[in-house]
Amino acid sequence: MKKTAVLFLCVIIILCGCGKNNLAMDQAISFRQKLLSAKQCTFECGITADYGDTLHSFSVYCEFDNSGNMSFQVLEPENIAGITGNIRSQGGELTFDDNALAFPLLADGYISTISAPWIFMKALRSGYIDSSGENESGYLILLNDSYEESPLYIELYTDQDCVPQRADMMWQGRRILSLDVKTFACL
């Protein structure tokens, strides 16, 4: 009788735990569906790139359309504020004083800092949702994707409504980019 009671309690505990995990995964899937059905997503993000010997930080305003294209405007630092550009899967284009400059999505063997928001959105829309769970402020969603044939892992931190707040990107075995996301909206 005692063994049956213990077994019954174990089953209930396991089922309760699964329900909580399913809620977090349901939120992640619901968020993905919202992204895929939106005509456009807009957001500001602060980007920090750690290339080992150098650290770069700046902020941009981004508009991502449902075709996978992104336009952006640099907000900070002040000396490059106002530079705009577009990123598509083939590469990018920077515009400054009405002059266009093409740039690769990889620079010196690293993901270029300016392409981080585009890569972030691409992974949100099509990367494999590995797992998700609740944390103190919302959800943590782990995404697996690839970039230039190398694995790309993203730890996405959201609020209680599953709106992105922060993302950390790991590529080629180390954390290389962090994004602090603000004013994320799907239109």
PDB file of C-alpha atoms in Angstrom:
ATOM      1  CA  MET A   1       0.000   0.000   0.000  1.00  0.00           C
ATOM      2  CA  LYS A   2       2.818   2.408   0.909  1.00  0.00           C
ATOM      3  CA  LYS A   3       4.598   1.660  -2.372  1.00  0.00           C
ATOM      4  CA  THR A   4       1.413   2.431  -4.288  1.00  0.00           C
ATOM      5  CA  ALA A   5       0.967   5.726  -2.447  1.00  0.00           C
ATOM      6  CA  VAL A   6       4.599   6.737  -3.118  1.00  0.00           C
ATOM      7  CA  LEU A   7       4.274   5.773  -6.789  1.00  0.00           C
ATOM      8  CA  PHE A   8       1.019   7.749  -7.050  1.00  0.00           C
ATOM      9  CA  LEU A   9       2.665  10.849  -5.501  1.00  0.00           C
ATOM     10  CA  CYS A  10       5.649  10.553  -7.871  1.00  0.00           C
ATOM     11  CA  VAL A  11       3.341  10.405 -10.882  1.00  0.00           C
ATOM     12  CA  ILE A  12       1.438  13.506  -9.692  1.00  0.00           C
ATOM     13  CA  ILE A  13       4.689  15.438  -9.103  1.00  0.00           C
ATOM     14  CA  ILE A  14       5.981  14.504 -12.551  1.00  0.00           C
ATOM     15  CA  LEU A  15       2.710  15.483 -14.217  1.00  0.00           C
ATOM     16  CA  CYS A  16       2.633  18.826 -12.390  1.00  0.00           C
ATOM     17  CA  GLY A  17       6.180  19.546 -13.543  1.00  0.00           C
ATOM     18  CA  CYS A  18       5.296  18.668 -17.137  1.00  0.00           C
ATOM     19  CA  GLY A  19       2.369  21.078 -17.082  1.00  0.00           C
ATOM     20  CA  LYS A  20       4.664  23.959 -16.154  1.00  0.00           C
ATOM     21  CA  ASN A  21       7.140  23.056 -18.919  1.00  0.00           C
ATOM     22  CA  ASN A  22       4.313  22.817 -21.427  1.00  0.00           C
ATOM     23  CA  LEU A  23       3.104  26.299 -20.464  1.00  0.00           C
ATOM     24  CA  ALA A  24       6.538  27.772 -21.217  1.00  0.00           C
ATOM     25  CA  MET A  25       6.801  25.851 -24.497  1.00  0.00           C
ATOM     26  CA  ASP A  26       3.251  26.899 -25.415  1.00  0.00           C
ATOM     27  CA  GLN A  27       4.271  30.529 -24.834  1.00  0.00           C
ATOM     28  CA  ALA A  28       7.345  30.078 -27.065  1.00  0.00           C
ATOM     29  CA  ILE A  29       5.291  28.495 -29.854  1.00  0.00           C
ATOM     30  CA  SER A  30       2.584  31.151 -29.541  1.00  0.00           C
ATOM     31  CA  PHE A  31       5.247  33.866 -29.788  1.00  0.00           C
ATOM     32  CA  ARG A  32       6.682  32.211 -32.922  1.00  0.00           C
ATOM     33  CA  GLN A  33       3.219  32.099 -34.515  1.00  0.00           C
ATOM     34  CA  LYS A  34       2.738  35.793 -33.712  1.00  0.00           C
ATOM     35  CA  LEU A  35       6.074  36.603 -35.397  1.00  0.00           C
ATOM     36  CA  LEU A  36       5.260  34.585 -38.488  1.00  0.00           C
ATOM     37  CA  SER A  37       1.818  36.144 -38.918  1.00  0.00           C
ATOM     38  CA  ALA A  38       2.985  39.734 -38.364  1.00  0.00           C
ATOM     39  CA  LYS A  39       3.496  41.985 -41.364  1.00  0.00           C
ATOM     40  CA  GLN A  40       6.323  43.746 -39.558  1.00  0.00           C
ATOM     41  CA  CYS A  41       8.202  43.705 -36.246  1.00  0.00           C
ATOM     42  CA  THR A  42       9.920  46.787 -34.882  1.00  0.00           C
ATOM     43  CA  PHE A  43      12.319  47.159 -31.980  1.00  0.00           C
ATOM     44  CA  GLU A  44      15.269  49.037 -30.563  1.00  0.00           C
ATOM     45  CA  CYS A  45      18.225  47.108 -29.320  1.00  0.00           C
ATOM     46  CA  GLY A  46      21.531  47.752 -27.689  1.00  0.00           C
ATOM     47  CA  ILE A  47      24.148  45.436 -29.139  1.00  0.00           C
ATOM     48  CA  THR A  48      27.345  44.386 -27.427  1.00  0.00           C
ATOM     49  CA  ALA A  49      29.850  42.324 -29.379  1.00  0.00           C
ATOM     50  CA  ASP A  50      32.707  40.605 -27.593  1.00  0.00           C
ATOM     51  CA  TYR A  51      35.356  39.521 -30.081  1.00  0.00           C
ATOM     52  CA  GLY A  52      37.855  38.591 -27.366  1.00  0.00           C
ATOM     53  CA  ASP A  53      40.362  41.393 -27.861  1.00  0.00           C
ATOM     54  CA  THR A  54      37.774  44.098 -28.611  1.00  0.00           C
ATOM     55  CA  LEU A  55      34.347  45.040 -27.304  1.00  0.00           C
ATOM     56  CA  HIS A  56      31.870  47.020 -29.429  1.00  0.00           C
ATOM     57  CA  SER A  57      28.582  48.558 -28.233  1.00  0.00           C
ATOM     58  CA  PHE A  58      25.928  50.559 -30.036  1.00  0.00           C
ATOM     59  CA  SER A  59      22.156  50.773 -30.418  1.00  0.00           C
ATOM     60  CA  VAL A  60      19.884  50.572 -33.433  1.00  0.00           C
ATOM     61  CA  TYR A  61      16.224  50.883 -34.358  1.00  0.00           C
ATOM     62  CA  CYS A  62      15.085  47.973 -36.567  1.00  0.00           C
ATOM     63  CA  GLU A  63      12.131  47.158 -38.787  1.00  0.00           C
ATOM     64  CA  PHE A  64      11.846  43.526 -39.872  1.00  0.00           C
ATOM     65  CA  ASP A  65       9.279  42.569 -42.540  1.00  0.00           C
ATOM     66  CA  ASN A  66       7.535  39.241 -43.121  1.00  0.00           C
ATOM     67  CA  SER A  67       9.803  38.509 -46.116  1.00  0.00           C
ATOM     68  CA  GLY A  68      12.847  38.373 -43.838  1.00  0.00           C
ATOM     69  CA  ASN A  69      14.276  41.774 -44.742  1.00  0.00           C
ATOM     70  CA  MET A  70      15.417  44.275 -42.147  1.00  0.00           C
ATOM     71  CA  SER A  71      16.073  47.991 -42.273  1.00  0.00           C
ATOM     72  CA  PHE A  72      17.870  49.728 -39.441  1.00  0.00           C
ATOM     73  CA  GLN A  73      19.063  53.106 -38.233  1.00  0.00           C
ATOM     74  CA  VAL A  74      21.988  53.513 -35.865  1.00  0.00           C
ATOM     75  CA  LEU A  75      20.967  55.480 -32.735  1.00  0.00           C
ATOM     76  CA  GLU A  76      24.230  55.413 -30.727  1.00  0.00           C
ATOM     77  CA  PRO A  77      27.092  56.166 -30.480  1.00  0.00           C
ATOM     78  CA  GLU A  78      26.598  59.728 -31.565  1.00  0.00           C
ATOM     79  CA  ASN A  79      29.479  59.750 -34.067  1.00  0.00           C
ATOM     80  CA  ILE A  80      27.718  57.166 -36.262  1.00  0.00           C
ATOM     81  CA  ALA A  81      24.081  57.984 -35.376  1.00  0.00           C
ATOM     82  CA  GLY A  82      21.848  58.329 -38.419  1.00  0.00           C
ATOM     83  CA  ILE A  83      23.554  55.697 -40.536  1.00  0.00           C
ATOM     84  CA  THR A  84      20.875  53.510 -42.086  1.00  0.00           C
ATOM     85  CA  GLY A  85      20.968  50.198 -43.841  1.00  0.00           C
ATOM     86  CA  ASN A  86      19.163  47.144 -45.102  1.00  0.00           C
ATOM     87  CA  ILE A  87      19.957  43.490 -44.580  1.00  0.00           C
ATOM     88  CA  ARG A  88      18.776  40.619 -46.704  1.00  0.00           C
ATOM     89  CA  SER A  89      20.016  37.054 -46.798  1.00  0.00           C
ATOM     90  CA  GLN A  90      22.574  37.923 -49.513  1.00  0.00           C
ATOM     91  CA  GLY A  91      24.256  40.713 -47.550  1.00  0.00           C
ATOM     92  CA  GLY A  92      23.725  44.221 -46.386  1.00  0.00           C
ATOM     93  CA  GLU A  93      23.904  47.805 -47.449  1.00  0.00           C
ATOM     94  CA  LEU A  94      24.794  50.848 -45.347  1.00  0.00           C
ATOM     95  CA  THR A  95      23.633  54.306 -46.370  1.00  0.00           C
ATOM     96  CA  PHE A  96      25.409  57.448 -45.203  1.00  0.00           C
ATOM     97  CA  ASP A  97      24.784  60.872 -46.753  1.00  0.00           C
ATOM     98  CA  ASP A  98      22.905  59.099 -49.566  1.00  0.00           C
ATOM     99  CA  ASN A  99      25.923  56.914 -50.415  1.00  0.00           C
ATOM    100  CA  ALA A 100      25.511  53.143 -50.235  1.00  0.00           C
ATOM    101  CA  LEU A 101      28.206  50.792 -48.983  1.00  0.00           C
ATOM    102  CA  ALA A 102      27.758  47.017 -49.256  1.00  0.00           C
ATOM    103  CA  PHE A 103      28.995  44.921 -46.333  1.00  0.00           C
ATOM    104  CA  PRO A 104      29.297  41.186 -45.657  1.00  0.00           C
ATOM    105  CA  LEU A 105      27.385  39.522 -42.838  1.00  0.00           C
ATOM    106  CA  LEU A 106      30.726  38.077 -41.690  1.00  0.00           C
ATOM    107  CA  ALA A 107      33.722  40.310 -41.023  1.00  0.00           C
ATOM    108  CA  ASP A 108      37.187  39.023 -40.093  1.00  0.00           C
ATOM    109  CA  GLY A 109      35.680  35.588 -39.386  1.00  0.00           C
ATOM    110  CA  TYR A 110      33.086  36.950 -36.926  1.00  0.00           C
ATOM    111  CA  ILE A 111      29.406  37.719 -37.278  1.00  0.00           C
ATOM    112  CA  SER A 112      29.347  41.439 -38.052  1.00  0.00           C
ATOM    113  CA  THR A 113      27.867  43.426 -35.197  1.00  0.00           C
ATOM    114  CA  ILE A 114      25.374  45.250 -37.391  1.00  0.00           C
ATOM    115  CA  SER A 115      23.917  41.953 -38.649  1.00  0.00           C
ATOM    116  CA  ALA A 116      23.116  40.738 -35.094  1.00  0.00           C
ATOM    117  CA  PRO A 117      19.468  41.965 -35.076  1.00  0.00           C
ATOM    118  CA  TRP A 118      18.796  40.314 -38.446  1.00  0.00           C
ATOM    119  CA  ILE A 119      20.336  37.016 -37.306  1.00  0.00           C
ATOM    120  CA  PHE A 120      18.354  37.308 -34.063  1.00  0.00           C
ATOM    121  CA  MET A 121      15.053  37.717 -35.940  1.00  0.00           C
ATOM    122  CA  LYS A 122      15.897  34.936 -38.388  1.00  0.00           C
ATOM    123  CA  ALA A 123      16.488  32.544 -35.472  1.00  0.00           C
ATOM    124  CA  LEU A 124      13.304  33.681 -33.702  1.00  0.00           C
ATOM    125  CA  ARG A 125      11.290  32.931 -36.831  1.00  0.00           C
ATOM    126  CA  SER A 126      12.892  29.660 -37.926  1.00  0.00           C
ATOM    127  CA  GLY A 127      15.382  28.336 -35.365  1.00  0.00           C
ATOM    128  CA  TYR A 128      14.629  25.123 -33.512  1.00  0.00           C
ATOM    129  CA  ILE A 129      12.997  25.817 -30.146  1.00  0.00           C
ATOM    130  CA  ASP A 130      15.146  23.521 -28.029  1.00  0.00           C
ATOM    131  CA  SER A 131      13.558  24.223 -24.668  1.00  0.00           C
ATOM    132  CA  SER A 132      11.832  26.867 -22.624  1.00  0.00           C
ATOM    133  CA  GLY A 133      11.081  27.532 -19.015  1.00  0.00           C
ATOM    134  CA  GLU A 134      10.011  30.198 -16.604  1.00  0.00           C
ATOM    135  CA  ASN A 135      12.443  32.511 -14.858  1.00  0.00           C
ATOM    136  CA  GLU A 136      11.991  35.322 -12.353  1.00  0.00           C
ATOM    137  CA  SER A 137      10.823  37.898 -14.915  1.00  0.00           C
ATOM    138  CA  GLY A 138       9.219  35.811 -17.650  1.00  0.00           C
ATOM    139  CA  TYR A 139      10.520  33.049 -19.884  1.00  0.00           C
ATOM    140  CA  LEU A 140      13.853  31.716 -21.062  1.00  0.00           C
ATOM    141  CA  ILE A 141      13.692  30.212 -24.557  1.00  0.00           C
ATOM    142  CA  LEU A 142      16.683  28.343 -25.975  1.00  0.00           C
ATOM    143  CA  LEU A 143      16.961  28.365 -29.769  1.00  0.00           C
ATOM    144  CA  ASN A 144      19.271  26.294 -31.957  1.00  0.00           C
ATOM    145  CA  ASP A 145      20.081  27.516 -35.433  1.00  0.00           C
ATOM    146  CA  SER A 146      23.120  27.768 -37.660  1.00  0.00           C
ATOM    147  CA  TYR A 147      24.973  30.552 -39.369  1.00  0.00           C
ATOM    148  CA  GLU A 148      27.567  30.062 -42.087  1.00  0.00           C
ATOM    149  CA  GLU A 149      27.400  26.317 -41.413  1.00  0.00           C
ATOM    150  CA  SER A 150      28.359  26.747 -37.731  1.00  0.00           C
ATOM    151  CA  PRO A 151      25.925  26.103 -34.870  1.00  0.00           C
ATOM    152  CA  LEU A 152      24.293  29.226 -33.415  1.00  0.00           C
ATOM    153  CA  TYR A 153      22.626  29.113 -30.005  1.00  0.00           C
ATOM    154  CA  ILE A 154      20.439  31.875 -28.624  1.00  0.00           C
ATOM    155  CA  GLU A 155      19.281  32.321 -25.062  1.00  0.00           C
ATOM    156  CA  LEU A 156      16.190  34.525 -25.309  1.00  0.00           C
ATOM    157  CA  TYR A 157      14.883  36.177 -22.140  1.00  0.00           C
ATOM    158  CA  THR A 158      11.323  37.513 -22.304  1.00  0.00           C
ATOM    159  CA  ASP A 159       8.872  39.204 -19.979  1.00  0.00           C
ATOM    160  CA  GLN A 160       5.671  37.531 -18.702  1.00  0.00           C
ATOM    161  CA  ASP A 161       3.938  38.301 -22.025  1.00  0.00           C
ATOM    162  CA  CYS A 162       6.758  36.558 -23.949  1.00  0.00           C
ATOM    163  CA  VAL A 163       8.052  39.866 -25.367  1.00  0.00           C
ATOM    164  CA  PRO A 164      11.832  39.722 -25.977  1.00  0.00           C
ATOM    165  CA  GLN A 165      13.966  41.626 -23.452  1.00  0.00           C
ATOM    166  CA  ARG A 166      17.453  40.201 -23.967  1.00  0.00           C
ATOM    167  CA  ALA A 167      19.238  37.691 -26.181  1.00  0.00           C
ATOM    168  CA  ASP A 168      22.688  36.157 -25.869  1.00  0.00           C
ATOM    169  CA  MET A 169      24.174  34.541 -28.984  1.00  0.00           C
ATOM    170  CA  MET A 170      26.760  31.780 -28.870  1.00  0.00           C
ATOM    171  CA  TRP A 171      28.599  30.988 -32.096  1.00  0.00           C
ATOM    172  CA  GLN A 172      31.629  28.817 -32.734  1.00  0.00           C
ATOM    173  CA  GLY A 173      31.635  27.732 -29.109  1.00  0.00           C
ATOM    174  CA  ARG A 174      31.524  31.096 -27.316  1.00  0.00           C
ATOM    175  CA  ARG A 175      29.206  33.959 -26.423  1.00  0.00           C
ATOM    176  CA  ILE A 176      29.851  36.601 -29.044  1.00  0.00           C
ATOM    177  CA  LEU A 177      26.825  38.931 -29.148  1.00  0.00           C
ATOM    178  CA  SER A 178      24.312  40.239 -26.609  1.00  0.00           C
ATOM    179  CA  LEU A 179      21.197  42.233 -27.454  1.00  0.00           C
ATOM    180  CA  ASP A 180      19.168  44.297 -24.991  1.00  0.00           C
ATOM    181  CA  VAL A 181      15.797  44.582 -26.711  1.00  0.00           C
ATOM    182  CA  LYS A 182      13.399  47.489 -26.119  1.00  0.00           C
ATOM    183  CA  THR A 183      10.017  48.455 -27.554  1.00  0.00           C
ATOM    184  CA  PHE A 184       9.533  45.137 -29.400  1.00  0.00           C
ATOM    185  CA  ALA A 185       6.246  45.198 -31.309  1.00  0.00           C
ATOM    186  CA  CYS A 186       4.637  43.005 -33.942  1.00  0.00           C
ATOM    187  CA  LEU A 187       2.375  44.900 -36.313  1.00  0.00           C
TER     188      LEU A 187
END
